[in-house]
Amino acid sequence: MERVYTTPLLDKLGIRPGMRVAIVGDLDDDETARSFRAELADRTSDITDGPPKSDSEIVLLAADSTAELAAALPGLRARIRPNGVIWVISRKGKSATLRDVDVIAAAIEHGLVDNKVVSFSPTRTALRLVIPVALRPRA
């Protein structure tokens, strides 16, 4: 029996009301992504398109190549909170141009670790990157 998941996408991504969220890159290429923006705007008003504000809690990075990923990750890591998240959103299936192992390797290279995968849409997948607890500043 196939399991049907009913958890809303915003909940899967950990986006709570009032969070500071940034969208880097183009996510508007399919219907799910466009409806996602509307749902996101209902949940929080602190949304940035492009480079994130400092102390961002969640960054959604649309990337489809290792070059895009390598160029973006260093700057994004510096803009998130110590317990913040970078979601790398890329194509999945036969149209994928960025493999999960490439994302994981880039994450490690920039002091991040992966710890969750979510189906963002029928055509996109999302991999969550965080700063390891051991590397976070102590309060």
Coordinates of N, CA and C in Angstrom, one line a residue:
M1 N 0.8 -1.2 0.0 CA 0.0 0.0 0.0 C 0.9 1.2 0.0
E2 N 0.6 2.2 -0.9 CA 1.4 3.4 -1.0 C 0.9 4.4 0.0
R3 N 1.9 5.0 0.7 CA 1.5 6.0 1.7 C 1.3 7.3 1.1
V4 N 0.2 8.0 1.5 CA -0.1 9.3 1.1 C 0.3 10.3 2.1
Y5 N 1.1 11.3 1.8 CA 1.6 12.3 2.7 C 0.7 13.5 2.6
T6 N 0.2 14.0 3.7 CA -0.7 15.1 3.7 C -0.1 16.4 4.4
T7 N 1.1 16.3 4.9 CA 1.7 17.4 5.6 C 1.9 18.5 4.6
P8 N 1.5 19.8 4.9 CA 1.7 20.9 3.9 C 3.2 21.1 3.7
L9 N 3.5 21.6 2.5 CA 4.9 21.8 2.1 C 5.6 22.8 3.1
L10 N 4.9 23.9 3.5 CA 5.6 24.8 4.4 C 5.9 24.2 5.7
D11 N 5.1 23.3 6.2 CA 5.4 22.6 7.4 C 6.6 21.6 7.2
K12 N 6.7 20.9 6.1 CA 7.8 20.1 5.8 C 9.1 20.8 5.7
L13 N 9.0 22.1 5.2 CA 10.2 22.9 5.1 C 10.6 23.6 6.5
G14 N 9.7 23.5 7.4 CA 9.9 24.1 8.8 C 9.7 25.6 8.8
I15 N 8.8 26.1 7.9 CA 8.6 27.6 7.8 C 7.4 27.9 8.8
R16 N 7.7 28.6 9.8 CA 6.6 29.0 10.8 C 6.2 30.4 10.6
P17 N 5.1 30.8 11.1 CA 4.6 32.2 11.0 C 5.7 33.2 11.5
G18 N 5.9 34.3 10.7 CA 6.8 35.3 11.0 C 8.3 35.1 10.8
M19 N 8.6 33.9 10.3 CA 10.1 33.7 10.0 C 10.6 34.6 8.9
R20 N 11.9 34.8 9.0 CA 12.6 35.6 8.0 C 13.1 34.6 6.9
V21 N 12.5 34.7 5.7 CA 12.8 33.7 4.6 C 13.3 34.5 3.4
A22 N 14.3 33.9 2.7 CA 14.8 34.4 1.5 C 14.7 33.4 0.4
I23 N 14.4 33.9 -0.8 CA 14.3 33.0 -2.0 C 15.4 33.5 -3.0
V24 N 16.4 32.6 -3.2 CA 17.5 32.9 -4.1 C 17.4 32.1 -5.4
G25 N 17.2 32.7 -6.5 CA 17.1 32.0 -7.7 C 15.6 31.9 -8.2
D26 N 15.4 31.2 -9.3 CA 14.1 31.2 -9.9 C 13.3 29.9 -9.5
L27 N 12.3 30.0 -8.7 CA 11.5 28.9 -8.3 C 10.1 28.9 -9.1
D28 N 9.9 29.9 -9.9 CA 8.6 30.1 -10.5 C 8.4 29.3 -11.8
D29 N 9.1 28.2 -12.0 CA 8.9 27.5 -13.3 C 7.9 26.4 -13.3
D30 N 7.2 26.2 -12.2 CA 6.1 25.3 -12.3 C 4.9 25.7 -11.4
E31 N 3.8 25.1 -11.6 CA 2.6 25.6 -10.8 C 2.7 25.4 -9.3
T32 N 3.3 24.3 -8.9 CA 3.5 24.1 -7.4 C 4.4 25.3 -6.8
A33 N 5.4 25.7 -7.5 CA 6.3 26.7 -7.0 C 5.5 28.0 -6.9
R34 N 4.7 28.3 -7.9 CA 3.9 29.6 -7.9 C 2.9 29.6 -6.8
S35 N 2.2 28.5 -6.5 CA 1.3 28.4 -5.4 C 2.0 28.4 -4.1
F36 N 3.3 27.9 -4.1 CA 4.1 28.0 -2.9 C 4.3 29.4 -2.4
R37 N 4.6 30.3 -3.4 CA 4.8 31.7 -3.0 C 3.6 32.3 -2.4
A38 N 2.4 32.0 -2.8 CA 1.2 32.5 -2.3 C 1.0 32.0 -0.8
E39 N 1.3 30.7 -0.6 CA 1.1 30.2 0.7 C 2.2 30.8 1.7
L40 N 3.4 31.0 1.1 CA 4.5 31.6 1.9 C 4.1 33.0 2.4
A41 N 3.5 33.8 1.5 CA 3.1 35.1 1.8 C 2.0 35.1 2.9
D42 N 1.2 34.1 2.9 CA 0.2 34.0 3.9 C 0.8 33.7 5.3
R43 N 1.9 33.0 5.3 CA 2.5 32.6 6.6 C 3.5 33.6 7.2
T44 N 4.2 34.3 6.3 CA 5.2 35.3 6.8 C 5.2 36.5 5.8
S45 N 5.5 37.7 6.4 CA 5.6 38.9 5.5 C 7.1 39.2 5.4
D46 N 8.0 38.5 6.1 CA 9.4 38.8 6.0 C 10.1 37.9 5.0
I47 N 9.8 38.2 3.7 CA 10.3 37.5 2.6 C 11.2 38.3 1.7
T48 N 12.4 37.8 1.3 CA 13.3 38.6 0.5 C 13.5 37.8 -0.8
D49 N 13.4 38.4 -1.9 CA 13.8 37.8 -3.2 C 15.2 38.2 -3.5
G50 N 16.1 37.3 -3.7 CA 17.5 37.6 -3.9 C 18.4 37.4 -2.7
P51 N 19.5 38.1 -2.6 CA 20.4 37.9 -1.4 C 19.6 38.1 -0.1
P52 N 19.8 37.1 0.8 CA 19.0 37.2 2.1 C 19.5 38.3 3.0
K53 N 18.6 38.8 3.8 CA 19.0 39.7 4.9 C 19.8 38.9 5.9
S54 N 20.6 39.7 6.7 CA 21.4 39.0 7.7 C 20.4 38.4 8.7
D55 N 20.9 37.3 9.4 CA 20.1 36.7 10.4 C 18.8 36.0 9.8
S56 N 18.9 35.6 8.6 CA 17.7 34.9 8.0 C 17.6 33.5 8.6
E57 N 16.4 33.0 8.7 CA 16.1 31.7 9.3 C 16.1 30.6 8.3
I58 N 15.5 30.9 7.1 CA 15.4 29.9 6.1 C 15.8 30.6 4.7
V59 N 16.6 30.0 4.0 CA 17.0 30.4 2.6 C 16.6 29.3 1.7
L60 N 15.9 29.6 0.7 CA 15.5 28.7 -0.4 C 16.3 29.0 -1.6
L61 N 17.3 28.1 -1.9 CA 18.2 28.3 -3.0 C 17.8 27.4 -4.2
A62 N 17.4 28.0 -5.3 CA 17.1 27.3 -6.5 C 18.5 27.1 -7.3
A63 N 18.9 25.9 -7.4 CA 20.2 25.7 -8.1 C 20.1 24.4 -8.9
D64 N 20.6 24.5 -10.1 CA 20.6 23.3 -11.0 C 22.0 23.0 -11.6
S65 N 23.0 23.5 -10.9 CA 24.4 23.2 -11.4 C 25.3 23.3 -10.2
T66 N 26.5 22.6 -10.2 CA 27.4 22.7 -9.1 C 28.0 24.1 -9.1
A67 N 28.1 24.7 -10.3 CA 28.7 26.1 -10.3 C 27.8 27.1 -9.6
E68 N 26.5 27.0 -9.8 CA 25.5 27.8 -9.1 C 25.6 27.6 -7.6
L69 N 25.7 26.4 -7.2 CA 25.8 26.0 -5.8 C 27.1 26.5 -5.1
A70 N 28.2 26.3 -5.8 CA 29.5 26.7 -5.3 C 29.6 28.3 -5.2
A71 N 28.9 29.0 -6.1 CA 28.9 30.4 -6.0 C 28.1 31.0 -4.9
A72 N 27.0 30.3 -4.6 CA 26.0 30.8 -3.6 C 26.3 30.4 -2.2
L73 N 26.7 29.2 -1.9 CA 26.8 28.7 -0.6 C 27.6 29.5 0.4
P74 N 28.8 30.0 0.0 CA 29.6 30.7 1.0 C 28.9 32.0 1.5
G75 N 28.3 32.7 0.6 CA 27.6 34.0 1.0 C 26.3 33.6 1.8
L76 N 25.6 32.6 1.5 CA 24.4 32.2 2.2 C 24.7 31.8 3.6
R77 N 25.7 30.9 3.7 CA 26.0 30.4 5.1 C 26.3 31.6 6.1
A78 N 26.9 32.6 5.6 CA 27.2 33.8 6.4 C 26.0 34.6 6.8
R79 N 24.9 34.4 6.0 CA 23.7 35.3 6.2 C 22.6 34.6 7.1
I80 N 22.7 33.3 7.3 CA 21.7 32.6 8.1 C 22.1 32.6 9.6
R81 N 21.1 32.4 10.4 CA 21.3 32.3 11.9 C 22.1 31.0 12.1
P82 N 22.7 30.9 13.3 CA 23.5 29.7 13.6 C 22.6 28.4 13.5
N83 N 21.3 28.5 13.8 CA 20.4 27.4 13.7 C 19.5 27.5 12.5
G84 N 20.0 28.3 11.5 CA 19.2 28.5 10.3 C 19.4 27.4 9.3
V85 N 18.6 27.5 8.2 CA 18.5 26.4 7.2 C 18.7 27.0 5.8
I86 N 19.4 26.3 5.0 CA 19.5 26.5 3.5 C 18.9 25.3 2.9
W87 N 17.8 25.5 2.1 CA 17.2 24.5 1.3 C 17.7 24.6 -0.1
V88 N 18.4 23.6 -0.6 CA 18.8 23.6 -2.0 C 17.7 22.9 -2.8
I89 N 17.1 23.6 -3.7 CA 16.0 23.1 -4.5 C 16.5 22.9 -5.9
S90 N 16.4 21.7 -6.4 CA 16.8 21.4 -7.7 C 15.9 20.4 -8.4
R91 N 16.1 20.3 -9.8 CA 15.3 19.4 -10.5 C 15.5 18.0 -10.1
K92 N 14.4 17.1 -10.3 CA 14.6 15.7 -9.9 C 14.2 14.9 -11.1
G93 N 14.6 13.6 -11.0 CA 14.2 12.7 -12.0 C 15.2 12.7 -13.2
K94 N 14.7 12.4 -14.4 CA 15.5 12.4 -15.6 C 16.0 13.8 -16.0
S95 N 15.3 14.8 -15.6 CA 15.7 16.2 -15.9 C 16.7 16.8 -14.9
A96 N 17.1 16.0 -13.9 CA 18.1 16.5 -12.9 C 19.4 16.8 -13.5
T97 N 20.0 18.0 -13.1 CA 21.3 18.4 -13.6 C 22.2 18.5 -12.4
L98 N 21.7 18.4 -11.2 CA 22.5 18.5 -10.0 C 22.1 17.3 -9.1
R99 N 23.1 16.4 -8.8 CA 22.8 15.2 -8.0 C 22.9 15.5 -6.5
D100 N 22.2 14.7 -5.7 CA 22.3 15.0 -4.3 C 23.7 14.8 -3.7
V101 N 24.5 13.9 -4.3 CA 25.9 13.8 -3.8 C 26.7 15.0 -4.1
D102 N 26.4 15.7 -5.2 CA 27.1 17.0 -5.5 C 26.7 18.1 -4.5
V103 N 25.4 18.1 -4.1 CA 25.0 19.1 -3.1 C 25.6 18.7 -1.7
I104 N 25.7 17.5 -1.4 CA 26.3 17.1 -0.1 C 27.8 17.4 -0.1
A105 N 28.5 17.2 -1.2 CA 29.9 17.5 -1.3 C 30.1 19.0 -1.1
A106 N 29.3 19.8 -1.8 CA 29.4 21.3 -1.7 C 29.1 21.7 -0.3
A107 N 28.2 21.1 0.3 CA 27.8 21.5 1.7 C 29.0 21.3 2.6
I108 N 29.6 20.1 2.6 CA 30.7 19.8 3.4 C 31.9 20.7 3.2
E109 N 32.1 21.1 1.9 CA 33.2 22.0 1.6 C 33.0 23.4 2.2
H110 N 31.7 23.7 2.4 CA 31.4 25.1 3.0 C 31.0 25.0 4.5
G111 N 31.3 23.9 5.2 CA 31.0 23.8 6.6 C 29.5 23.6 6.9
L112 N 28.8 22.9 6.0 CA 27.4 22.6 6.3 C 27.2 21.1 6.2
V113 N 26.1 20.6 6.7 CA 25.8 19.2 6.6 C 24.3 19.1 6.1
D114 N 24.0 18.0 5.5 CA 22.6 17.8 5.0 C 21.9 16.9 6.0
N115 N 20.6 17.1 6.3 CA 20.0 16.3 7.2 C 18.5 16.0 6.9
K116 N 18.0 16.4 5.7 CA 16.6 16.1 5.4 C 16.4 16.3 3.9
V117 N 15.5 15.5 3.3 CA 15.1 15.7 1.9 C 13.6 15.8 1.9
V118 N 13.1 16.7 1.0 CA 11.7 16.9 0.9 C 11.4 17.0 -0.6
S119 N 10.2 16.4 -1.0 CA 9.8 16.6 -2.4 C 9.1 18.0 -2.4
F120 N 9.7 18.9 -3.1 CA 9.2 20.3 -3.2 C 8.0 20.4 -4.1
S121 N 8.1 19.7 -5.3 CA 7.0 19.7 -6.3 C 7.2 18.4 -7.1
P122 N 6.3 18.2 -8.0 CA 6.5 17.0 -8.9 C 7.8 17.0 -9.7
T123 N 8.4 18.2 -9.9 CA 9.6 18.3 -10.7 C 10.8 18.8 -9.9
R124 N 10.6 19.1 -8.6 CA 11.8 19.6 -7.9 C 11.9 18.9 -6.5
T125 N 13.1 18.7 -6.1 CA 13.4 18.2 -4.7 C 14.2 19.2 -3.9
A126 N 14.1 19.1 -2.6 CA 14.8 20.0 -1.7 C 15.6 19.3 -0.7
L127 N 16.9 19.7 -0.5 CA 17.8 19.1 0.4 C 18.2 20.2 1.4
R128 N 18.0 19.8 2.7 CA 18.2 20.8 3.8 C 19.6 20.8 4.2
L129 N 20.3 21.9 4.3 CA 21.6 22.1 4.8 C 21.6 23.0 6.0
V130 N 22.4 22.6 7.0 CA 22.5 23.3 8.3 C 24.0 23.4 8.7
I131 N 24.2 24.4 9.6 CA 25.6 24.4 10.2 C 25.6 23.4 11.3
P132 N 26.6 22.5 11.3 CA 26.7 21.5 12.4 C 26.7 22.1 13.8
V133 N 26.1 21.5 14.7 CA 26.0 22.0 16.1 C 27.4 22.3 16.6
A134 N 28.3 21.5 16.4 CA 29.7 21.7 16.9 C 30.3 23.0 16.3
L135 N 29.9 23.5 15.2 CA 30.5 24.7 14.6 C 29.7 25.9 14.9
R136 N 28.5 25.8 15.6 CA 27.7 27.0 15.9 C 28.3 27.7 17.1
P137 N 28.2 29.1 17.1 CA 28.8 29.8 18.2 C 28.0 29.5 19.5
R138 N 28.7 29.5 20.6 CA 28.0 29.3 21.9 C 27.5 30.6 22.4
A139 N 26.3 30.4 23.0 CA 25.6 31.6 23.6 C 26.3 32.1 24.8

